[in-house]
mmCIF file of C-alpha atoms and ligand atoms in Angstrom:
data_model
loop_
_atom_site.group_PDB
_atom_site.id
_atom_site.type_symbol
_atom_site.label_atom_id
_atom_site.label_comp_id
_atom_site.label_asym_id
_atom_site.label_seq_id
_atom_site.Cartn_x
_atom_site.Cartn_y
_atom_site.Cartn_z
ATOM 1 C CA UNK A 241 57.164 -14.919 32.578
ATOM 2 C CA UNK A 242 58.044 -12.188 34.645
ATOM 3 C CA UNK A 243 55.377 -9.631 36.666
ATOM 4 C CA UNK A 244 56.463 -7.209 34.432
ATOM 5 C CA UNK A 245 56.161 -9.525 31.139
ATOM 6 C CA UNK A 246 52.299 -9.843 32.573
ATOM 7 C CA UNK A 247 51.850 -6.185 33.270
ATOM 8 C CA UNK A 248 52.642 -5.237 29.942
ATOM 9 C CA UNK A 249 50.873 -8.196 28.034
ATOM 10 C CA UNK A 250 47.839 -6.729 30.103
ATOM 11 C CA UNK A 251 47.658 -4.074 29.083
ATOM 12 C CA UNK A 252 48.357 -4.354 25.015
ATOM 13 C CA UNK A 253 45.609 -6.701 25.932
ATOM 14 C CA UNK A 254 43.413 -3.998 27.227
ATOM 15 C CA UNK A 255 43.939 -1.752 25.091
ATOM 16 C CA UNK A 256 43.386 -4.170 22.083
ATOM 17 C CA UNK A 257 39.507 -4.755 23.585
ATOM 18 C CA UNK A 258 39.509 -0.626 24.475
ATOM 19 C CA UNK A 259 40.012 -0.564 20.063
ATOM 20 C CA UNK A 260 37.828 -3.195 19.820
ATOM 21 C CA UNK A 261 34.916 -1.779 21.314
ATOM 22 C CA UNK A 262 35.947 1.381 19.188
ATOM 23 C CA UNK A 263 36.061 0.335 16.099
ATOM 24 C CA UNK A 264 32.427 -1.952 16.542
ATOM 25 C CA UNK A 265 31.026 1.020 17.687
ATOM 26 C CA UNK A 266 31.809 3.403 14.950
ATOM 27 C CA UNK A 267 31.222 0.379 12.483
ATOM 28 C CA UNK A 268 27.771 0.535 13.428
ATOM 29 C CA UNK A 269 26.875 3.953 13.734
ATOM 30 C CA UNK A 270 28.770 4.299 10.500
ATOM 31 C CA UNK A 271 26.498 1.893 9.107
ATOM 32 C CA UNK A 272 22.779 2.732 10.515
ATOM 33 C CA UNK A 273 24.380 6.385 8.619
ATOM 34 C CA UNK A 274 24.199 4.917 5.492
ATOM 35 C CA UNK A 275 20.881 2.368 5.569
ATOM 36 C CA UNK A 276 19.189 5.605 7.434
ATOM 37 C CA UNK A 277 20.289 7.686 3.818
ATOM 38 C CA UNK A 278 18.652 5.324 1.903
ATOM 39 C CA UNK A 279 15.399 4.429 4.194
ATOM 40 C CA UNK A 280 13.115 1.801 3.036
ATOM 41 C CA UNK A 281 15.877 1.243 0.354
ATOM 42 C CA UNK A 282 17.551 -2.585 -0.002
ATOM 43 C CA UNK A 283 21.690 -1.111 0.438
ATOM 44 C CA UNK A 284 23.740 -4.787 -0.821
ATOM 45 C CA UNK A 285 26.716 -6.147 2.019
ATOM 46 C CA UNK A 286 28.973 -5.510 -1.102
ATOM 47 C CA UNK A 287 28.728 -1.166 -1.500
ATOM 48 C CA UNK A 288 28.725 -1.213 2.746
ATOM 49 C CA UNK A 289 31.609 -3.261 3.002
ATOM 50 C CA UNK A 290 33.842 -1.604 0.006
ATOM 51 C CA UNK A 291 32.314 2.153 1.706
ATOM 52 C CA UNK A 292 33.324 1.145 4.931
ATOM 53 C CA UNK A 293 36.335 -0.688 4.638
ATOM 54 C CA UNK A 294 35.984 -3.695 5.927
ATOM 55 C CA UNK A 295 34.394 -7.091 4.126
ATOM 56 C CA UNK A 296 30.857 -8.730 3.590
ATOM 57 C CA UNK A 297 31.561 -10.708 6.875
ATOM 58 C CA UNK A 298 31.713 -7.817 9.491
ATOM 59 C CA UNK A 299 28.792 -6.326 7.558
ATOM 60 C CA UNK A 300 26.593 -9.396 8.794
ATOM 61 C CA UNK A 301 27.823 -8.806 11.690
ATOM 62 C CA UNK A 302 27.458 -5.641 12.056
ATOM 63 C CA UNK A 303 23.926 -5.939 11.124
ATOM 64 C CA UNK A 304 23.573 -7.797 13.518
ATOM 65 C CA UNK A 305 24.520 -5.986 16.141
ATOM 66 C CA UNK A 306 22.161 -3.407 14.613
ATOM 67 C CA UNK A 307 19.236 -5.366 15.312
ATOM 68 C CA UNK A 308 20.544 -6.601 18.615
ATOM 69 C CA UNK A 309 19.848 -3.022 19.154
ATOM 70 C CA UNK A 310 16.905 -2.741 18.549
ATOM 71 C CA UNK A 311 16.967 -1.297 14.459
ATOM 72 C CA UNK A 312 14.553 -2.554 11.941
ATOM 73 C CA UNK A 313 16.619 -4.228 9.956
ATOM 74 C CA UNK A 314 15.733 -7.048 7.282
ATOM 75 C CA UNK A 315 17.626 -9.072 5.612
ATOM 76 C CA UNK A 316 16.464 -9.561 2.009
ATOM 77 C CA UNK A 317 17.835 -12.839 0.097
ATOM 78 C CA UNK A 318 20.720 -12.101 -1.570
ATOM 79 C CA UNK A 319 20.053 -8.461 -2.686
ATOM 80 C CA UNK A 320 21.221 -6.377 0.859
ATOM 81 C CA UNK A 321 20.383 -5.097 4.079
ATOM 82 C CA UNK A 322 16.582 -2.298 3.840
ATOM 83 C CA UNK A 323 16.513 -0.336 6.984
ATOM 84 C CA UNK A 324 12.744 -0.267 7.242
ATOM 85 C CA UNK A 325 10.853 3.768 7.824
ATOM 86 C CA UNK A 326 9.661 2.644 11.429
ATOM 87 C CA UNK A 327 12.658 1.844 12.892
ATOM 88 C CA UNK A 328 13.217 4.390 15.453
ATOM 89 C CA UNK A 329 15.637 3.270 17.732
ATOM 90 C CA UNK A 330 17.764 7.238 19.293
ATOM 91 C CA UNK A 331 21.037 7.638 17.856
ATOM 92 C CA UNK A 332 23.334 11.117 18.804
ATOM 93 C CA UNK A 333 24.059 10.848 15.681
ATOM 94 C CA UNK A 334 21.047 12.287 14.180
ATOM 95 C CA UNK A 335 20.287 14.269 16.877
ATOM 96 C CA UNK A 336 23.750 15.709 16.677
ATOM 97 C CA UNK A 337 23.157 16.314 13.103
ATOM 98 C CA UNK A 338 19.680 18.350 13.500
ATOM 99 C CA UNK A 339 21.097 19.964 16.636
ATOM 100 C CA UNK A 340 21.737 23.967 15.377
ATOM 101 C CA UNK A 341 22.322 25.463 19.559
ATOM 102 C CA UNK A 342 25.378 26.694 20.653
ATOM 103 C CA UNK A 343 24.508 25.038 24.924
ATOM 104 C CA UNK A 344 22.028 23.026 24.709
ATOM 105 C CA UNK A 345 22.276 19.677 24.622
ATOM 106 C CA UNK A 346 25.648 20.193 23.374
ATOM 107 C CA UNK A 347 26.149 17.492 25.597
ATOM 108 C CA UNK A 348 24.261 14.768 26.398
ATOM 109 C CA UNK A 349 23.810 11.406 27.543
ATOM 110 C CA UNK A 350 20.727 8.281 25.742
ATOM 111 C CA UNK A 351 20.603 5.213 28.133
ATOM 112 C CA UNK A 352 18.291 2.033 27.932
ATOM 113 C CA UNK A 353 16.629 3.143 30.767
ATOM 114 C CA UNK A 354 16.526 4.322 33.772
ATOM 115 C CA UNK A 355 13.974 5.645 37.270
ATOM 116 C CA UNK A 356 12.931 9.391 35.705
ATOM 117 C CA UNK A 357 15.417 11.770 34.051
ATOM 118 C CA UNK A 358 14.449 15.418 35.709
ATOM 119 C CA UNK A 359 14.940 12.830 39.459
ATOM 120 C CA UNK A 360 18.281 11.194 37.431
ATOM 121 C CA UNK A 361 19.614 15.532 37.400
ATOM 122 C CA UNK A 362 18.585 16.429 40.001
ATOM 123 C CA UNK A 363 20.756 13.649 41.251
ATOM 124 C CA UNK A 364 23.847 13.984 39.332
ATOM 125 C CA UNK A 365 26.497 16.444 40.568
ATOM 126 C CA UNK A 366 25.720 19.817 39.184
ATOM 127 C CA UNK A 367 29.890 20.168 38.827
ATOM 128 C CA UNK A 368 30.667 17.153 36.207
ATOM 129 C CA UNK A 369 28.394 19.115 33.655
ATOM 130 C CA UNK A 370 27.623 21.739 31.360
ATOM 131 C CA UNK A 371 24.699 24.579 31.617
ATOM 132 C CA UNK A 372 22.075 23.151 28.698
ATOM 133 C CA UNK A 373 23.599 18.750 29.992
ATOM 134 C CA UNK A 374 20.643 16.741 28.867
ATOM 135 C CA UNK A 375 19.560 13.625 29.181
ATOM 136 C CA UNK A 376 17.355 11.472 26.898
ATOM 137 C CA UNK A 377 16.143 7.284 28.205
ATOM 138 C CA UNK A 378 13.909 5.564 25.686
ATOM 139 C CA UNK A 379 11.937 4.758 28.785
ATOM 140 C CA UNK A 380 11.765 5.770 32.462
ATOM 141 C CA UNK A 381 10.087 3.658 34.850
ATOM 142 C CA UNK A 382 8.059 5.675 37.322
ATOM 143 C CA UNK A 383 8.350 9.112 35.007
ATOM 144 C CA UNK A 384 7.298 11.985 36.882
ATOM 145 C CA UNK A 385 4.757 14.319 36.089
ATOM 146 C CA UNK A 386 2.542 17.357 37.899
ATOM 147 C CA UNK A 387 1.327 17.204 41.319
ATOM 148 C CA UNK A 388 3.245 14.044 42.255
ATOM 149 C CA UNK A 389 1.657 12.082 38.754
ATOM 150 C CA UNK A 390 3.019 9.342 36.913
ATOM 151 C CA UNK A 391 4.046 10.302 33.664
ATOM 152 C CA UNK A 392 3.967 6.751 31.370
ATOM 153 C CA UNK A 393 7.548 6.499 29.197
ATOM 154 C CA UNK A 394 6.945 3.451 27.559
ATOM 155 C CA UNK A 395 9.746 2.403 25.108
ATOM 156 C CA UNK A 396 10.645 3.301 21.912
ATOM 157 C CA UNK A 397 7.119 5.455 22.762
ATOM 158 C CA UNK A 398 8.247 8.617 22.896
ATOM 159 C CA UNK A 399 10.831 10.540 23.314
ATOM 160 C CA UNK A 400 11.863 11.522 27.327
ATOM 161 C CA UNK A 401 13.970 14.076 28.893
ATOM 162 C CA UNK A 402 15.783 16.044 30.987
ATOM 163 C CA UNK A 403 17.824 19.708 30.415
ATOM 164 C CA UNK A 404 19.410 21.294 33.412
ATOM 165 C CA UNK A 405 20.315 24.768 33.664
ATOM 166 C CA UNK A 406 22.556 26.816 35.564
ATOM 167 C CA UNK A 407 21.305 29.583 36.981
ATOM 168 C CA UNK A 408 23.206 32.935 37.798
ATOM 169 C CA UNK A 409 22.302 35.691 40.448
ATOM 170 C CA UNK A 410 20.390 37.674 37.636
ATOM 171 C CA UNK A 411 18.797 34.323 36.145
ATOM 172 C CA UNK A 412 16.893 34.463 39.384
ATOM 173 C CA UNK A 413 12.751 35.461 37.485
ATOM 174 C CA UNK A 414 12.791 31.968 35.824
ATOM 175 C CA UNK A 415 8.476 31.978 35.995
ATOM 176 C CA UNK A 416 8.296 32.415 31.978
ATOM 177 C CA UNK A 417 10.879 29.024 31.169
ATOM 178 C CA UNK A 418 7.751 27.037 32.189
ATOM 179 C CA UNK A 419 6.351 28.770 29.308
ATOM 180 C CA UNK A 420 9.245 28.064 26.920
ATOM 181 C CA UNK A 421 9.541 24.696 26.876
ATOM 182 C CA UNK A 422 5.228 24.514 25.648
ATOM 183 C CA UNK A 423 6.318 27.336 23.417
ATOM 184 C CA UNK A 424 9.521 24.662 22.518
ATOM 185 C CA UNK A 425 8.021 21.492 22.091
ATOM 186 C CA UNK A 426 4.867 23.604 20.100
ATOM 187 C CA UNK A 427 6.628 24.740 17.613
ATOM 188 C CA UNK A 428 9.326 21.697 17.121
ATOM 189 C CA UNK A 429 6.247 19.791 17.308
ATOM 190 C CA UNK A 430 4.545 21.629 14.167
ATOM 191 C CA UNK A 431 8.802 22.041 12.089
ATOM 192 C CA UNK A 432 8.993 18.472 12.772
ATOM 193 C CA UNK A 433 5.707 16.998 11.823
ATOM 194 C CA UNK A 434 3.896 19.068 9.572
ATOM 195 C CA UNK A 435 0.519 19.379 12.041
ATOM 196 C CA UNK A 436 -0.552 22.183 15.221
ATOM 197 C CA UNK A 437 -0.070 22.165 18.011
ATOM 198 C CA UNK A 438 -1.659 23.459 20.376
ATOM 199 C CA UNK A 439 -0.974 24.968 24.407
ATOM 200 C CA UNK A 440 -3.278 23.754 27.142
ATOM 201 C CA UNK A 441 -2.097 27.005 30.199
ATOM 202 C CA UNK A 442 0.647 26.180 31.733
ATOM 203 C CA UNK A 443 2.317 23.634 29.899
ATOM 204 C CA UNK A 444 0.092 20.284 28.511
ATOM 205 C CA UNK A 445 0.830 20.464 24.411
ATOM 206 C CA UNK A 446 -2.217 19.309 22.279
ATOM 207 C CA UNK A 447 -3.018 18.286 19.555
ATOM 208 C CA UNK A 448 -5.816 16.943 18.080
ATOM 209 C CA UNK A 449 -7.681 17.810 21.144
ATOM 210 C CA UNK A 450 -5.812 15.193 23.029
ATOM 211 C CA UNK A 451 -2.684 15.321 25.141
ATOM 212 C CA UNK A 452 0.482 14.505 22.857
ATOM 213 C CA UNK A 453 3.076 16.168 25.640
ATOM 214 C CA UNK A 454 3.643 17.241 29.179
ATOM 215 C CA UNK A 455 6.718 19.397 31.141
ATOM 216 C CA UNK A 456 8.148 19.008 34.698
ATOM 217 C CA UNK A 457 9.552 22.112 35.737
ATOM 218 C CA UNK A 458 12.048 21.606 39.076
ATOM 219 C CA UNK A 459 14.227 24.321 40.706
ATOM 220 C CA UNK A 460 17.613 23.090 42.692
ATOM 221 C CA UNK A 461 18.027 25.823 45.564
ATOM 222 C CA UNK A 462 20.936 25.913 47.450
ATOM 223 C CA UNK A 463 23.216 27.308 49.378
ATOM 224 C CA UNK A 464 22.667 30.346 52.772
ATOM 225 C CA UNK A 465 21.169 32.827 50.428
ATOM 226 C CA UNK A 466 19.175 29.725 49.011
ATOM 227 C CA UNK A 467 19.307 30.588 45.255
ATOM 228 C CA UNK A 468 17.883 28.408 42.769
ATOM 229 C CA UNK A 469 21.723 27.217 41.834
ATOM 230 C CA UNK A 470 20.421 24.651 38.727
ATOM 231 C CA UNK A 471 16.534 24.179 36.921
ATOM 232 C CA UNK A 472 15.898 21.385 35.335
ATOM 233 C CA UNK A 473 13.128 21.123 32.402
ATOM 234 C CA UNK A 474 11.821 16.968 32.044
ATOM 235 C CA UNK A 475 9.501 17.005 29.262
ATOM 236 C CA UNK A 476 8.202 13.774 27.562
ATOM 237 C CA UNK A 477 6.568 13.412 24.273
ATOM 238 C CA UNK A 478 4.132 10.628 22.573
ATOM 239 C CA UNK A 479 5.566 10.154 19.425
ATOM 240 C CA UNK A 480 4.561 5.908 18.853
ATOM 241 C CA UNK A 481 1.240 4.443 20.993
ATOM 242 C CA UNK A 482 -0.510 6.272 23.548
ATOM 243 C CA UNK A 483 -0.830 4.800 26.522
ATOM 244 C CA UNK A 484 -3.897 2.653 25.950
ATOM 245 C CA UNK A 485 -5.342 3.461 29.514
ATOM 246 C CA UNK A 486 -5.663 6.710 28.818
ATOM 247 C CA UNK A 487 -6.969 7.245 25.132
ATOM 248 C CA UNK A 488 -9.798 9.654 25.848
ATOM 249 C CA UNK A 489 -7.257 12.459 27.460
ATOM 250 C CA UNK A 490 -4.084 11.100 25.479
ATOM 251 C CA UNK A 491 -2.931 11.281 21.785
ATOM 252 C CA UNK A 492 0.505 10.846 19.981
ATOM 253 C CA UNK A 493 2.568 12.355 17.213
ATOM 254 C CA UNK A 494 2.049 8.956 15.356
ATOM 255 C CA UNK A 495 -1.656 9.322 15.578
ATOM 256 C CA UNK A 496 -2.122 12.482 15.420
ATOM 257 C CA UNK A 497 0.054 13.753 12.215
ATOM 258 C CA UNK A 498 0.369 9.253 10.938
ATOM 259 C CA UNK A 499 3.838 10.353 11.049
ATOM 260 C CA UNK A 500 6.604 7.840 12.657
ATOM 261 C CA UNK A 501 9.814 7.672 12.990
ATOM 262 C CA UNK A 502 10.442 10.918 13.805
ATOM 263 C CA UNK A 503 12.557 10.730 17.737
ATOM 264 C CA UNK A 504 16.335 11.919 16.867
ATOM 265 C CA UNK A 505 14.069 15.203 14.631
ATOM 266 C CA UNK A 506 12.591 15.627 17.431
ATOM 267 C CA UNK A 507 15.152 15.865 19.513
ATOM 268 C CA UNK A 508 16.717 18.103 18.313
ATOM 269 C CA UNK A 509 14.077 20.432 16.789
ATOM 270 C CA UNK A 510 13.001 20.196 20.984
ATOM 271 C CA UNK A 511 16.905 21.554 21.468
ATOM 272 C CA UNK A 512 17.137 23.915 18.462
ATOM 273 C CA UNK A 513 13.759 25.879 19.288
ATOM 274 C CA UNK A 514 14.952 26.035 23.244
ATOM 275 C CA UNK A 515 17.552 27.338 22.929
ATOM 276 C CA UNK A 516 15.965 30.344 20.963
ATOM 277 C CA UNK A 517 12.768 31.161 22.484
ATOM 278 C CA UNK A 518 15.595 31.219 26.859
ATOM 279 C CA UNK A 519 17.714 32.571 24.791
ATOM 280 C CA UNK A 520 15.192 35.306 23.954
ATOM 281 C CA UNK A 521 13.925 34.548 27.149
ATOM 282 C CA UNK A 522 16.850 35.263 29.500
ATOM 283 C CA UNK A 523 19.360 37.670 27.811
ATOM 284 C CA UNK A 524 17.447 39.706 25.542
ATOM 285 C CA UNK A 525 15.179 39.890 27.601
ATOM 286 C CA UNK A 526 11.773 39.567 24.332
ATOM 287 C CA UNK A 527 9.264 37.642 26.394
ATOM 288 C CA UNK A 528 7.095 39.565 25.365
ATOM 289 C CA UNK A 529 8.169 37.076 22.209
ATOM 290 C CA UNK A 530 7.317 33.876 23.535
ATOM 291 C CA UNK A 531 3.978 35.083 25.370
ATOM 292 C CA UNK A 532 2.719 35.494 22.019
ATOM 293 C CA UNK A 533 3.310 33.341 19.844
ATOM 294 C CA UNK A 534 2.015 31.161 23.846
ATOM 295 C CA UNK A 535 -0.949 33.415 22.690
ATOM 296 C CA UNK A 536 -1.782 32.639 19.738
ATOM 297 C CA UNK A 537 -1.557 28.340 20.342
ATOM 298 C CA UNK A 538 -3.287 29.444 24.024
ATOM 299 C CA UNK A 539 -7.168 26.546 22.962
ATOM 300 C CA UNK A 540 -8.785 26.961 25.865
ATOM 301 C CA UNK A 541 -9.874 30.371 25.695
ATOM 302 C CA UNK A 542 -13.196 30.833 26.233
ATOM 303 C CA UNK A 543 -13.556 27.891 27.937
ATOM 304 C CA UNK A 544 -14.725 27.048 31.251
ATOM 305 C CA UNK A 545 -12.038 25.912 33.489
ATOM 306 C CA UNK A 546 -11.979 24.207 36.923
ATOM 307 C CA UNK A 547 -9.649 26.658 38.835
ATOM 308 C CA UNK A 548 -7.172 24.298 41.264
ATOM 309 C CA UNK A 549 -5.032 26.937 43.422
ATOM 310 C CA UNK A 550 -2.939 26.225 46.159
ATOM 311 C CA UNK A 551 -6.761 27.185 48.441
ATOM 312 C CA UNK A 552 -9.871 26.162 46.833
ATOM 313 C CA UNK A 553 -11.163 25.488 43.157
ATOM 314 C CA UNK A 554 -14.265 27.153 41.466
ATOM 315 C CA UNK A 555 -15.150 26.723 38.215
ATOM 316 C CA UNK A 556 -14.489 30.434 35.855
ATOM 317 C CA UNK A 557 -14.186 31.051 32.655
ATOM 318 C CA UNK A 558 -10.379 31.344 30.256
ATOM 319 C CA UNK A 559 -9.397 35.093 29.502
ATOM 320 C CA UNK A 560 -6.215 34.814 28.517
ATOM 321 C CA UNK A 561 -2.577 34.619 29.588
ATOM 322 C CA UNK A 562 -0.994 38.156 31.479
ATOM 323 C CA UNK A 563 2.474 38.645 29.881
ATOM 324 C CA UNK A 564 4.106 37.130 32.837
ATOM 325 C CA UNK A 565 2.325 33.690 31.702
ATOM 326 C CA UNK A 566 -0.566 33.745 34.635
ATOM 327 C CA UNK A 567 -3.973 32.300 33.869
ATOM 328 C CA UNK A 568 -7.034 35.473 33.658
ATOM 329 C CA UNK A 569 -10.132 34.389 34.454
ATOM 330 C CA UNK A 570 -13.931 35.633 35.391
ATOM 331 C CA UNK A 571 -14.945 33.764 37.511
ATOM 332 C CA UNK A 572 -19.622 32.623 38.138
ATOM 333 C CA UNK A 573 -19.757 36.413 39.742
ATOM 334 C CA UNK A 574 -17.846 37.921 37.825
ATOM 335 C CA UNK A 575 -14.112 38.384 39.807
ATOM 336 C CA UNK A 576 -11.276 39.076 37.301
ATOM 337 C CA UNK A 577 -8.630 36.129 38.939
ATOM 338 C CA UNK A 578 -4.825 35.718 37.686
ATOM 339 C CA UNK A 579 -3.729 32.296 38.590
ATOM 340 C CA UNK A 580 0.107 31.328 38.983
ATOM 341 C CA UNK A 581 -0.172 28.445 39.494
ATOM 342 C CA UNK A 582 -2.706 25.664 40.824
ATOM 343 C CA UNK A 583 -3.659 23.355 37.281
ATOM 344 C CA UNK A 584 -6.904 24.039 35.074
ATOM 345 C CA UNK A 585 -9.425 20.864 34.018
ATOM 346 C CA UNK A 586 -11.263 20.801 31.021
ATOM 347 C CA UNK A 587 -13.915 17.587 31.653
ATOM 348 C CA UNK A 588 -14.456 17.272 35.946
HETATM 349 C C1 BTN B 1353 2.792 16.402 33.650
HETATM 350 O O1 BTN B 1353 2.216 16.279 32.502
HETATM 351 O O2 BTN B 1353 1.518 16.276 34.611
HETATM 352 C C2 BTN B 1353 4.245 16.240 33.533
HETATM 353 C C3 BTN B 1353 4.842 15.355 32.728
HETATM 354 C C4 BTN B 1353 6.909 15.379 32.829
HETATM 355 C C5 BTN B 1353 7.092 14.289 31.699
HETATM 356 C C6 BTN B 1353 8.486 14.630 32.375
HETATM 357 S S1 BTN B 1353 9.314 13.104 31.043
HETATM 358 C C7 BTN B 1353 10.682 13.356 31.481
HETATM 359 C C8 BTN B 1353 11.221 14.144 32.494
HETATM 360 N N1 BTN B 1353 11.067 13.015 33.575
HETATM 361 C C9 BTN B 1353 10.079 13.110 34.196
HETATM 362 O O3 BTN B 1353 10.493 12.003 34.864
HETATM 363 N N2 BTN B 1353 9.149 13.096 33.884
HETATM 364 C C10 BTN B 1353 10.034 14.344 33.434
#
């Protein structure tokens, strides 16, 4: 065979291979969609085959691939296949189906495992993605929390994602961004899981008095003027089992609400809520609406806390938050202080 013929055969094989891969992915998506529509019920192989125009054997092979991906599908002998109600795999189509945003999450990527979604986005060339790009991971091997702490991010037990926002000159004031994220998570948990989700300043979300979500906002500064070019909002919500080593202080939506299988809906819910409050704040100048909701979920008012800021630690009683999200406390000497950075502890 001549070199030209080899090249043609090679190209044809490559095209066939790419096409076959696409067909398999499409088939997997479609089978999962049908099973999801009948979650908990048995769907016959014959019905799947005729709806999708393929053989029963192709359906059987596709089911095996979906099971290998971690989907809870059981084969019921002589009947068909059942997707268990507990199934909670991340699936881009299900997230997109619930998305009602104009830019947040319109570009998204799901990865099985990363070190940290925040770190990944910090290292990404921001020019290669749009503002609102979202990176989601099934697990993080080095999930990061505030003040250099570790955020335990076990496979399948939570939703771990980061939103990349590109800022213009007019958007350099980002003090309320973290507040926006906490409000978005609280609203989404209430909406999707049907339980109350309270907020502990500055950005922890609590259910039943225990932490269910942590948020880490990080800014990237660039250029001679040292302007904020990019902000990364990282959100981690425990959905399955909360980390057992923190069982006295942490919970999950499954433990608090008794619901599971909601990871895709929860991610879409947070992204929808986040875009709404972010645009309210940055474009419509309605920071007040965001703060009003934040105050309504702030469960620490009147509580004694240990405040730690850059310079000192002191005990104080929480009075509320001001319009820029700073915590208002009264120390033991009766002095009112405004805490805009730092941390508080409820028990010490
Ligand atoms: C905290 O509770 O101190 C903040 C935790 C933030 C965790 C999220 S999970 C997704 C994103 N990636 C990280 O490494 N951290 C944030």
